[in-house]
Amino acid sequence: MSGQASTPPRPVSNRDPVSAAAKNQDAVAEGWRKELLDRINVYSGATDKYIRTFVPSRARCTFTTDGDAFAGWEPVAGKETDSYSGLIKGLDKLVAPFPEDKRLSFIACDGWKMTFPFKAFVNAHHETSPDIVASLPGVVLDPKVKPTWRQIAIALEGKSTTAADPFEKNSLTSCKTLVQMAVNARNLMHAHGLLAVFVVGVYGDIIRIARFDHACAVASKPLSLRKLNDLKLVQRFFWRFVNPCDAVSFVGCDPTIRSLTSHDEQWLSSRLIRAGLDPTEVIVTEARWAEVYDDDCEDEDIAAMEPEPYIMFKALDVNGRLFSRATSVWLGVRDTRQEIDGELVDTEDDVGSVPIRIIKDAWRQLVREPESTFYDRLDMIEDDERVGLAKLLCGGDLGEREVRLWEAASYGGLEEEIVHVSRLLSPRTTSSVQVANRAPRSMVVPAKGVSPPSHRPMQQTFSWRLSRGNQYWYRERSHMRFVIDTVGRPLTRFKSTKELVKAVRDACRGHRLAMEQAGVLHRDVSVGNILIVDKPDPEAKFHGFLHDFDYSSMDADEPAEGTDSEIETNYGSDDDEEAEMDSSDIARDSSSTGESDGQGAPPNLKERTGTYYFMAVELLERKALVHEVWHDLESLFWVLLWVVLRHTAHKHPLKEKAASELFKYGDDDAALGAKLRWLRKGDSEKLVIVNNKPLTRLLERFRKLVHASAVAGTQRLTYAAVEEIFEEALDSNGWPEPENDAARKYVLPEMRTCTVMVAKPKKRKAAARPAEEKQGTGSKRKAAAPRQPRAPAGSKRRKRS
């Protein structure tokens, strides 16, 4: 997860740069249309109910407004910007009665290009320019000064006619409008660490409110800017937005994180100096103070659990996709201060080193096991044998925790078995007093009666269930946050090619341990999921490690002693789905989960998973195939080759284009064909790493092993065979000197912004192979039949071993 952009499609023609750019921009919009099409829901209920459901607040809106508030908004097609002043005046009138500390200010922003909110990843994402933005509550924006995303609470788009309303349309023009809204939503989500974000669209005389989270978007029905009752609803939306139930700035903010205070900054600076780091390299506006709740609470009252506080001071990786796991990986340090007599006092001695940790924040799909479940199983591996694997220190599922708090307050206890399709639907069985005493702040409303509020917890999405029906529970996501012990660097930042090879070898060792001793199959070996140990101890047992077990599968029973992982295994999961695209040169399989059959079961649940660029040949050729150990071992080859082609000096005739010619995205036939050509030595025979015979030989030997396994079908890849060629290479002479062998910077081709295109693979027949290279008869393939989605086994309450 390096934070780099993925390889873009090649331009249709480079003879006419302007024409090529226009065509590529249309391709971007078309790709986003496919990405957004079945994730944009228009709420079927009344707008008043939409506001009550998706903008939770205790505050009643009793203000009055002017029915002619938007009389000055008279846009002309193609010249909307000239009329934004009239639109802003109308918006100002709606919020004018609000108290000063709750009032939003609006400014035109269309003339300014705004970049991705994390400086390290600015070059991986194209610029955007929202038409109008709203400030944080109580803040007045200067219309002459470009704001940052962290100064913005809502982005607004203004179009001249009602025909420009993009919702419920499928045209390329409407797609571009939705893409703009989605990009703005994504940037706001990352800038503030939001659970949900609101984007407002104005189309001539109508206005829509759209709420985005990491599962989908839900838009209101259109409201008229010329009708008083509709304007009252818009005013009510803004009022509720700045008066959230939680003690946060506005609806959508995560109550478990906050920006750093000046005291936090001073304390962090002293800790980083003790850790041997330079505090001046920290961008404090990006850093966050965060609460980490541990899942090990079998015998504890979850409402009384105290979180572990951490300061996340540097983002190592940020997944730039909106409807996804949205994984972000941070460097962090535990906050050891405690409040004593109203002041924060550090309770630890100001001596000794300070351990730096990895903190991961992600949104898992409910049909998937929580990643912490797999780390629990990996804990059965003895520490003195543990190589190439990260270790979970604490953390868990914030979404499940919040839902359980709601359940405990509503029903007086917790259910042993989780049924997502019916969660929080039953009437409360506890009294209002009991609810007030036990409930999370977000669910307590001063209303008479015992009916639960219409909104739901926000650490776990309910947007599909609330907008389309409870049978769509399987498309919801739950917020995870946990802390890992080992700090690492991305593979693409190796200090020498020998270090790179050691890291990949150790990831193979970790994969073997997980499989043999814990029954865990990773199933998503990728360039982002292997890290180099940063500043390893001279006597360190490993130089690289495998992490990110989001897409793993696990044997129902712990492996018996003496398990032989070299024999055929079958660890296919019945809840496979598409993998997500990270912001680190990674594009994932994004085919649709399909429509529900009315009972919560999509008919075509995916049986393949993994990072698309690094998928094994068999998985590209046959989707309904059980993921096996040798598929992950093959992915190690593609990972190593990916890094070498992009970040080393080599003599392949295609030079920097070699990687993009080999690693295709989105078209299974093209991706499969390119890999088969390489494995048959048509393209690989010309690869020579400059002044690096050990690495050149290693890649050729690895290619032969993969060819025998995936093409000829004569010998499956095994751990022993792969580890042997790595050890032989590392023991060889001829490695370059480290000071001249660090990773080279990879220069992205032109039209980098096209990398946002996420095309869904087309249904097609498998690419034909020559008869002599088809799988041998001794190769056993098992096709896994699609199964109904279920709540993961890990959803039961458990205690970490």
Short mmCIF file of N, CA, C and O in Angstrom, two decimals, residues 376-471:
data_model
loop_
_atom_site.label_atom_id
_atom_site.label_comp_id
_atom_site.label_asym_id
_atom_site.label_seq_id
_atom_site.Cartn_x
_atom_site.Cartn_y
_atom_site.Cartn_z
N ASP A 376 -6.47 -13.25 15.73
CA ASP A 376 -6.68 -14.09 16.92
C ASP A 376 -6.18 -15.51 16.65
O ASP A 376 -5.51 -16.12 17.48
N ARG A 377 -6.53 -16.04 15.48
CA ARG A 377 -6.09 -17.40 15.13
C ARG A 377 -4.57 -17.45 14.98
O ARG A 377 -3.93 -18.43 15.39
N LEU A 378 -3.98 -16.41 14.43
CA LEU A 378 -2.52 -16.40 14.25
C LEU A 378 -1.79 -16.35 15.58
O LEU A 378 -0.60 -16.71 15.65
N ASP A 379 -2.48 -15.94 16.64
CA ASP A 379 -1.84 -15.87 17.96
C ASP A 379 -1.48 -17.25 18.49
O ASP A 379 -0.72 -17.36 19.46
N MET A 380 -2.00 -18.31 17.87
CA MET A 380 -1.65 -19.66 18.32
C MET A 380 -0.23 -20.03 17.90
O MET A 380 0.33 -21.01 18.38
N ILE A 381 0.37 -19.23 17.01
CA ILE A 381 1.76 -19.46 16.61
C ILE A 381 2.68 -18.93 17.70
O ILE A 381 2.55 -17.78 18.13
N GLU A 382 3.58 -19.75 18.17
CA GLU A 382 4.49 -19.34 19.24
C GLU A 382 5.38 -18.18 18.79
O GLU A 382 5.81 -18.13 17.63
N ASP A 383 5.65 -17.26 19.71
CA ASP A 383 6.43 -16.07 19.38
C ASP A 383 7.81 -16.42 18.84
O ASP A 383 8.33 -15.74 17.93
N ASP A 384 8.45 -17.46 19.41
CA ASP A 384 9.80 -17.80 18.96
C ASP A 384 9.82 -18.44 17.58
O ASP A 384 10.87 -18.59 16.98
N GLU A 385 8.64 -18.81 17.06
CA GLU A 385 8.54 -19.37 15.71
C GLU A 385 7.94 -18.38 14.73
O GLU A 385 7.97 -18.62 13.52
N ARG A 386 7.44 -17.29 15.23
CA ARG A 386 6.68 -16.35 14.39
C ARG A 386 7.62 -15.55 13.51
O ARG A 386 8.42 -14.74 13.99
N VAL A 387 7.51 -15.72 12.22
CA VAL A 387 8.35 -15.06 11.23
C VAL A 387 7.45 -14.55 10.11
O VAL A 387 6.56 -15.27 9.63
N GLY A 388 7.69 -13.32 9.69
CA GLY A 388 6.99 -12.81 8.51
C GLY A 388 5.53 -12.49 8.73
O GLY A 388 4.77 -12.37 7.76
N LEU A 389 5.11 -12.29 9.98
CA LEU A 389 3.72 -11.98 10.28
C LEU A 389 3.64 -10.85 11.30
O LEU A 389 4.41 -10.82 12.27
N ALA A 390 2.73 -9.92 11.06
CA ALA A 390 2.48 -8.86 12.04
C ALA A 390 1.68 -9.43 13.20
O ALA A 390 1.04 -10.48 13.08
N LYS A 391 1.69 -8.73 14.32
CA LYS A 391 0.96 -9.17 15.51
C LYS A 391 0.00 -8.08 15.96
O LYS A 391 0.37 -6.92 16.08
N LEU A 392 -1.25 -8.47 16.21
CA LEU A 392 -2.26 -7.52 16.67
C LEU A 392 -2.07 -7.24 18.16
O LEU A 392 -2.01 -8.17 18.97
N LEU A 393 -2.00 -5.96 18.51
CA LEU A 393 -1.85 -5.59 19.92
C LEU A 393 -3.21 -5.33 20.57
O LEU A 393 -3.46 -5.77 21.69
N CYS A 394 -4.06 -4.58 19.90
CA CYS A 394 -5.38 -4.29 20.44
C CYS A 394 -6.25 -3.73 19.33
O CYS A 394 -5.78 -3.42 18.24
N GLY A 395 -7.52 -3.60 19.61
CA GLY A 395 -8.44 -3.02 18.64
C GLY A 395 -9.55 -3.96 18.26
O GLY A 395 -9.65 -5.07 18.78
N GLY A 396 -10.41 -3.50 17.38
CA GLY A 396 -11.53 -4.33 16.97
C GLY A 396 -12.53 -3.57 16.12
O GLY A 396 -12.19 -2.60 15.43
N ASP A 397 -13.76 -4.01 16.21
CA ASP A 397 -14.84 -3.55 15.33
C ASP A 397 -15.66 -2.47 16.03
O ASP A 397 -16.49 -2.76 16.89
N LEU A 398 -15.41 -1.21 15.67
CA LEU A 398 -16.17 -0.10 16.26
C LEU A 398 -17.64 -0.18 15.90
O LEU A 398 -18.52 0.20 16.70
N GLY A 399 -17.94 -0.66 14.67
CA GLY A 399 -19.33 -0.76 14.25
C GLY A 399 -20.11 -1.75 15.06
O GLY A 399 -21.22 -1.46 15.53
N GLU A 400 -19.55 -2.95 15.27
CA GLU A 400 -20.23 -3.96 16.08
C GLU A 400 -20.40 -3.48 17.51
O GLU A 400 -21.42 -3.72 18.15
N ARG A 401 -19.39 -2.79 18.02
CA ARG A 401 -19.49 -2.28 19.39
C ARG A 401 -20.67 -1.33 19.52
O ARG A 401 -21.46 -1.42 20.47
N GLU A 402 -20.82 -0.39 18.56
CA GLU A 402 -21.91 0.57 18.67
C GLU A 402 -23.27 -0.10 18.50
O GLU A 402 -24.22 0.22 19.22
N VAL A 403 -23.37 -1.04 17.57
CA VAL A 403 -24.65 -1.73 17.38
C VAL A 403 -25.01 -2.51 18.64
O VAL A 403 -26.16 -2.54 19.08
N ARG A 404 -24.03 -3.14 19.26
CA ARG A 404 -24.28 -3.90 20.48
C ARG A 404 -24.71 -2.98 21.61
O ARG A 404 -25.55 -3.34 22.45
N LEU A 405 -24.14 -1.78 21.68
CA LEU A 405 -24.58 -0.81 22.68
C LEU A 405 -26.04 -0.44 22.46
O LEU A 405 -26.82 -0.32 23.41
N TRP A 406 -26.43 -0.24 21.22
CA TRP A 406 -27.83 0.05 20.91
C TRP A 406 -28.72 -1.12 21.31
O TRP A 406 -29.79 -0.93 21.88
N GLU A 407 -28.28 -2.33 21.00
CA GLU A 407 -29.08 -3.51 21.33
C GLU A 407 -29.22 -3.67 22.85
O GLU A 407 -30.31 -3.97 23.35
N ALA A 408 -28.11 -3.46 23.56
CA ALA A 408 -28.16 -3.60 25.01
C ALA A 408 -29.11 -2.59 25.63
O ALA A 408 -29.87 -2.89 26.56
N ALA A 409 -29.09 -1.36 25.10
CA ALA A 409 -29.97 -0.31 25.62
C ALA A 409 -31.41 -0.55 25.23
O ALA A 409 -32.33 -0.25 26.00
N SER A 410 -31.63 -1.10 24.06
CA SER A 410 -33.01 -1.29 23.57
C SER A 410 -33.67 -2.54 24.12
O SER A 410 -34.87 -2.56 24.37
N TYR A 411 -32.87 -3.62 24.29
CA TYR A 411 -33.46 -4.91 24.62
C TYR A 411 -32.94 -5.50 25.92
O TYR A 411 -33.31 -6.62 26.28
N GLY A 412 -32.08 -4.77 26.62
CA GLY A 412 -31.63 -5.23 27.93
C GLY A 412 -30.54 -6.28 27.89
O GLY A 412 -30.16 -6.83 28.92
N GLY A 413 -30.02 -6.62 26.74
CA GLY A 413 -28.97 -7.62 26.65
C GLY A 413 -28.51 -7.81 25.22
O GLY A 413 -28.99 -7.15 24.29
N LEU A 414 -27.57 -8.74 25.04
CA LEU A 414 -26.98 -8.99 23.73
C LEU A 414 -27.40 -10.36 23.22
O LEU A 414 -27.49 -11.32 23.98
N GLU A 415 -27.64 -10.44 21.92
CA GLU A 415 -27.94 -11.71 21.29
C GLU A 415 -26.64 -12.47 21.03
O GLU A 415 -25.64 -11.88 20.63
N GLU A 416 -26.64 -13.78 21.25
CA GLU A 416 -25.45 -14.59 21.01
C GLU A 416 -25.16 -14.68 19.51
O GLU A 416 -24.03 -14.58 19.08
N GLU A 417 -26.21 -14.83 18.71
CA GLU A 417 -26.05 -14.95 17.26
C GLU A 417 -26.53 -13.67 16.60
O GLU A 417 -27.59 -13.14 16.95
N ILE A 418 -25.75 -13.16 15.65
CA ILE A 418 -26.08 -11.91 14.98
C ILE A 418 -26.85 -12.21 13.69
O ILE A 418 -26.41 -13.02 12.88
N VAL A 419 -27.99 -11.54 13.53
CA VAL A 419 -28.78 -11.65 12.30
C VAL A 419 -28.90 -10.25 11.73
O VAL A 419 -29.76 -9.46 12.12
N HIS A 420 -28.04 -9.93 10.77
CA HIS A 420 -27.97 -8.56 10.26
C HIS A 420 -29.27 -8.12 9.59
O HIS A 420 -29.60 -6.93 9.60
N VAL A 421 -29.98 -9.04 9.00
CA VAL A 421 -31.16 -8.66 8.23
C VAL A 421 -32.26 -8.10 9.10
O VAL A 421 -33.15 -7.39 8.63
N SER A 422 -32.21 -8.37 10.42
CA SER A 422 -33.29 -7.91 11.30
C SER A 422 -32.78 -7.11 12.49
O SER A 422 -33.53 -6.87 13.44
N ARG A 423 -31.55 -6.65 12.44
CA ARG A 423 -30.99 -5.96 13.61
C ARG A 423 -31.67 -4.63 13.85
O ARG A 423 -31.92 -3.85 12.93
N LEU A 424 -31.98 -4.38 15.13
CA LEU A 424 -32.55 -3.12 15.60
C LEU A 424 -33.92 -2.82 14.99
O LEU A 424 -34.33 -1.67 14.90
N LEU A 425 -34.64 -3.85 14.56
CA LEU A 425 -35.97 -3.64 13.99
C LEU A 425 -37.08 -3.84 15.02
O LEU A 425 -38.16 -3.28 14.88
N SER A 426 -36.81 -4.64 16.04
CA SER A 426 -37.85 -4.92 17.03
C SER A 426 -38.08 -3.72 17.94
O SER A 426 -37.15 -2.92 18.18
N PRO A 427 -39.31 -3.55 18.46
CA PRO A 427 -39.58 -2.46 19.41
C PRO A 427 -38.74 -2.64 20.67
O PRO A 427 -38.38 -3.74 21.05
N ARG A 428 -38.42 -1.53 21.33
CA ARG A 428 -37.67 -1.60 22.57
C ARG A 428 -38.42 -2.37 23.63
O ARG A 428 -39.64 -2.28 23.73
N THR A 429 -37.66 -3.08 24.45
CA THR A 429 -38.26 -3.79 25.58
C THR A 429 -37.81 -3.21 26.91
O THR A 429 -38.19 -3.69 27.96
N THR A 430 -36.96 -2.18 26.87
CA THR A 430 -36.51 -1.53 28.10
C THR A 430 -37.19 -0.18 28.24
O THR A 430 -37.66 0.42 27.27
N SER A 431 -37.24 0.32 29.44
CA SER A 431 -37.89 1.60 29.70
C SER A 431 -37.01 2.75 29.23
O SER A 431 -35.82 2.60 28.99
N SER A 432 -37.63 3.92 29.14
CA SER A 432 -36.89 5.11 28.72
C SER A 432 -35.77 5.43 29.70
O SER A 432 -34.70 5.90 29.31
N VAL A 433 -36.02 5.18 31.00
CA VAL A 433 -35.00 5.46 32.01
C VAL A 433 -33.81 4.53 31.82
O VAL A 433 -32.64 4.94 31.87
N GLN A 434 -34.10 3.22 31.58
CA GLN A 434 -33.02 2.28 31.35
C GLN A 434 -32.22 2.64 30.11
O GLN A 434 -31.00 2.55 30.09
N VAL A 435 -32.93 3.06 29.07
CA VAL A 435 -32.25 3.45 27.84
C VAL A 435 -31.33 4.62 28.10
O VAL A 435 -30.17 4.65 27.68
N ALA A 436 -31.82 5.63 28.82
CA ALA A 436 -31.02 6.82 29.09
C ALA A 436 -29.77 6.48 29.90
O ALA A 436 -28.72 7.10 29.75
N ASN A 437 -29.89 5.46 30.78
CA ASN A 437 -28.77 5.11 31.64
C ASN A 437 -27.71 4.28 30.92
O ASN A 437 -26.55 4.28 31.30
N ARG A 438 -28.11 3.53 29.88
CA ARG A 438 -27.18 2.60 29.25
C ARG A 438 -26.83 2.94 27.81
O ARG A 438 -25.85 2.44 27.28
N ALA A 439 -27.61 3.76 27.17
CA ALA A 439 -27.47 3.94 25.73
C ALA A 439 -26.29 4.84 25.37
O ALA A 439 -25.90 5.71 26.14
N PRO A 440 -25.74 4.63 24.18
CA PRO A 440 -24.76 5.59 23.66
C PRO A 440 -25.45 6.91 23.39
O PRO A 440 -26.65 6.97 23.11
N ARG A 441 -24.70 7.98 23.48
CA ARG A 441 -25.26 9.32 23.33
C ARG A 441 -26.04 9.46 22.02
O ARG A 441 -27.06 10.17 21.96
N SER A 442 -25.57 8.79 20.95
CA SER A 442 -26.17 8.97 19.63
C SER A 442 -27.61 8.50 19.53
O SER A 442 -28.34 8.93 18.64
N MET A 443 -28.08 7.62 20.47
CA MET A 443 -29.43 7.09 20.32
C MET A 443 -30.43 7.70 21.30
O MET A 443 -31.63 7.43 21.20
N VAL A 444 -29.98 8.49 22.23
CA VAL A 444 -30.89 9.06 23.22
C VAL A 444 -31.53 10.32 22.66
O VAL A 444 -30.84 11.28 22.32
N VAL A 445 -32.85 10.32 22.54
CA VAL A 445 -33.57 11.50 22.09
C VAL A 445 -34.70 11.78 23.09
O VAL A 445 -35.34 10.87 23.59
N PRO A 446 -34.94 13.04 23.43
CA PRO A 446 -35.96 13.37 24.43
C PRO A 446 -37.37 13.31 23.85
O PRO A 446 -38.08 14.32 23.78
N ALA A 447 -37.77 12.15 23.38
CA ALA A 447 -39.10 11.99 22.79
C ALA A 447 -39.91 11.01 23.61
O ALA A 447 -39.37 10.09 24.22
N LYS A 448 -41.20 11.18 23.63
CA LYS A 448 -42.07 10.29 24.37
C LYS A 448 -42.21 8.97 23.61
O LYS A 448 -42.02 8.89 22.41
N GLY A 449 -42.62 7.91 24.34
CA GLY A 449 -42.80 6.62 23.70
C GLY A 449 -41.55 5.77 23.79
O GLY A 449 -40.51 6.20 24.29
N VAL A 450 -41.65 4.54 23.32
CA VAL A 450 -40.53 3.60 23.42
C VAL A 450 -40.01 3.16 22.06
O VAL A 450 -39.20 2.27 21.97
N SER A 451 -40.48 3.76 20.99
CA SER A 451 -40.00 3.37 19.66
C SER A 451 -38.56 3.84 19.46
O SER A 451 -38.21 4.94 19.87
N PRO A 452 -37.73 2.99 18.86
CA PRO A 452 -36.35 3.42 18.61
C PRO A 452 -36.32 4.54 17.59
O PRO A 452 -37.24 4.66 16.77
N PRO A 453 -35.31 5.38 17.61
CA PRO A 453 -35.22 6.46 16.62
C PRO A 453 -35.09 5.88 15.22
O PRO A 453 -34.66 4.75 15.02
N SER A 454 -35.45 6.68 14.22
CA SER A 454 -35.46 6.18 12.85
C SER A 454 -34.06 6.00 12.28
O SER A 454 -33.85 5.23 11.36
N HIS A 455 -33.08 6.74 12.85
CA HIS A 455 -31.72 6.54 12.36
C HIS A 455 -31.10 5.33 13.05
O HIS A 455 -31.71 4.70 13.91
N ARG A 456 -29.90 4.98 12.66
CA ARG A 456 -29.20 3.82 13.20
C ARG A 456 -27.77 4.21 13.56
O ARG A 456 -27.33 5.31 13.26
N PRO A 457 -27.02 3.30 14.19
CA PRO A 457 -25.62 3.61 14.48
C PRO A 457 -24.87 4.01 13.22
O PRO A 457 -25.23 3.60 12.11
N MET A 458 -23.81 4.78 13.37
CA MET A 458 -23.08 5.27 12.20
C MET A 458 -21.71 4.64 12.04
O MET A 458 -21.10 4.75 10.98
N GLN A 459 -21.20 3.97 13.08
CA GLN A 459 -19.93 3.26 12.91
C GLN A 459 -20.13 2.01 12.06
O GLN A 459 -19.15 1.44 11.56
N GLN A 460 -21.36 1.57 11.93
CA GLN A 460 -21.71 0.51 10.99
C GLN A 460 -22.79 1.07 10.08
O GLN A 460 -23.76 1.65 10.55
N THR A 461 -22.61 0.94 8.77
CA THR A 461 -23.57 1.54 7.86
C THR A 461 -24.89 0.80 7.88
O THR A 461 -24.93 -0.42 8.00
N PHE A 462 -25.97 1.57 7.77
CA PHE A 462 -27.31 1.01 7.62
C PHE A 462 -27.99 1.61 6.38
O PHE A 462 -29.18 1.51 6.21
N SER A 463 -27.18 2.25 5.54
CA SER A 463 -27.75 3.02 4.42
C SER A 463 -28.45 2.14 3.39
O SER A 463 -29.49 2.54 2.85
N TRP A 464 -27.91 0.96 3.10
CA TRP A 464 -28.61 0.06 2.18
C TRP A 464 -29.92 -0.42 2.79
O TRP A 464 -30.96 -0.47 2.13
N ARG A 465 -29.87 -0.80 4.06
CA ARG A 465 -31.07 -1.32 4.72
C ARG A 465 -32.15 -0.25 4.84
O ARG A 465 -33.34 -0.54 4.69
N LEU A 466 -31.73 0.99 5.12
CA LEU A 466 -32.71 2.06 5.29
C LEU A 466 -33.26 2.57 3.96
O LEU A 466 -34.37 3.09 3.91
N SER A 467 -32.51 2.44 2.89
CA SER A 467 -32.95 2.98 1.61
C SER A 467 -33.55 1.94 0.68
O SER A 467 -34.45 2.24 -0.10
N ARG A 468 -33.05 0.69 0.74
CA ARG A 468 -33.50 -0.32 -0.21
C ARG A 468 -34.17 -1.52 0.44
O ARG A 468 -34.78 -2.33 -0.24
N GLY A 469 -34.01 -1.68 1.75
CA GLY A 469 -34.62 -2.82 2.42
C GLY A 469 -33.60 -3.66 3.14
O GLY A 469 -32.42 -3.71 2.76
N ASN A 470 -34.03 -4.36 4.18
CA ASN A 470 -33.11 -5.11 5.03
C ASN A 470 -32.47 -6.30 4.32
O ASN A 470 -31.46 -6.82 4.78
N GLN A 471 -33.06 -6.73 3.19
CA GLN A 471 -32.45 -7.84 2.47
C GLN A 471 -31.09 -7.45 1.87
O GLN A 471 -30.34 -8.31 1.42
#
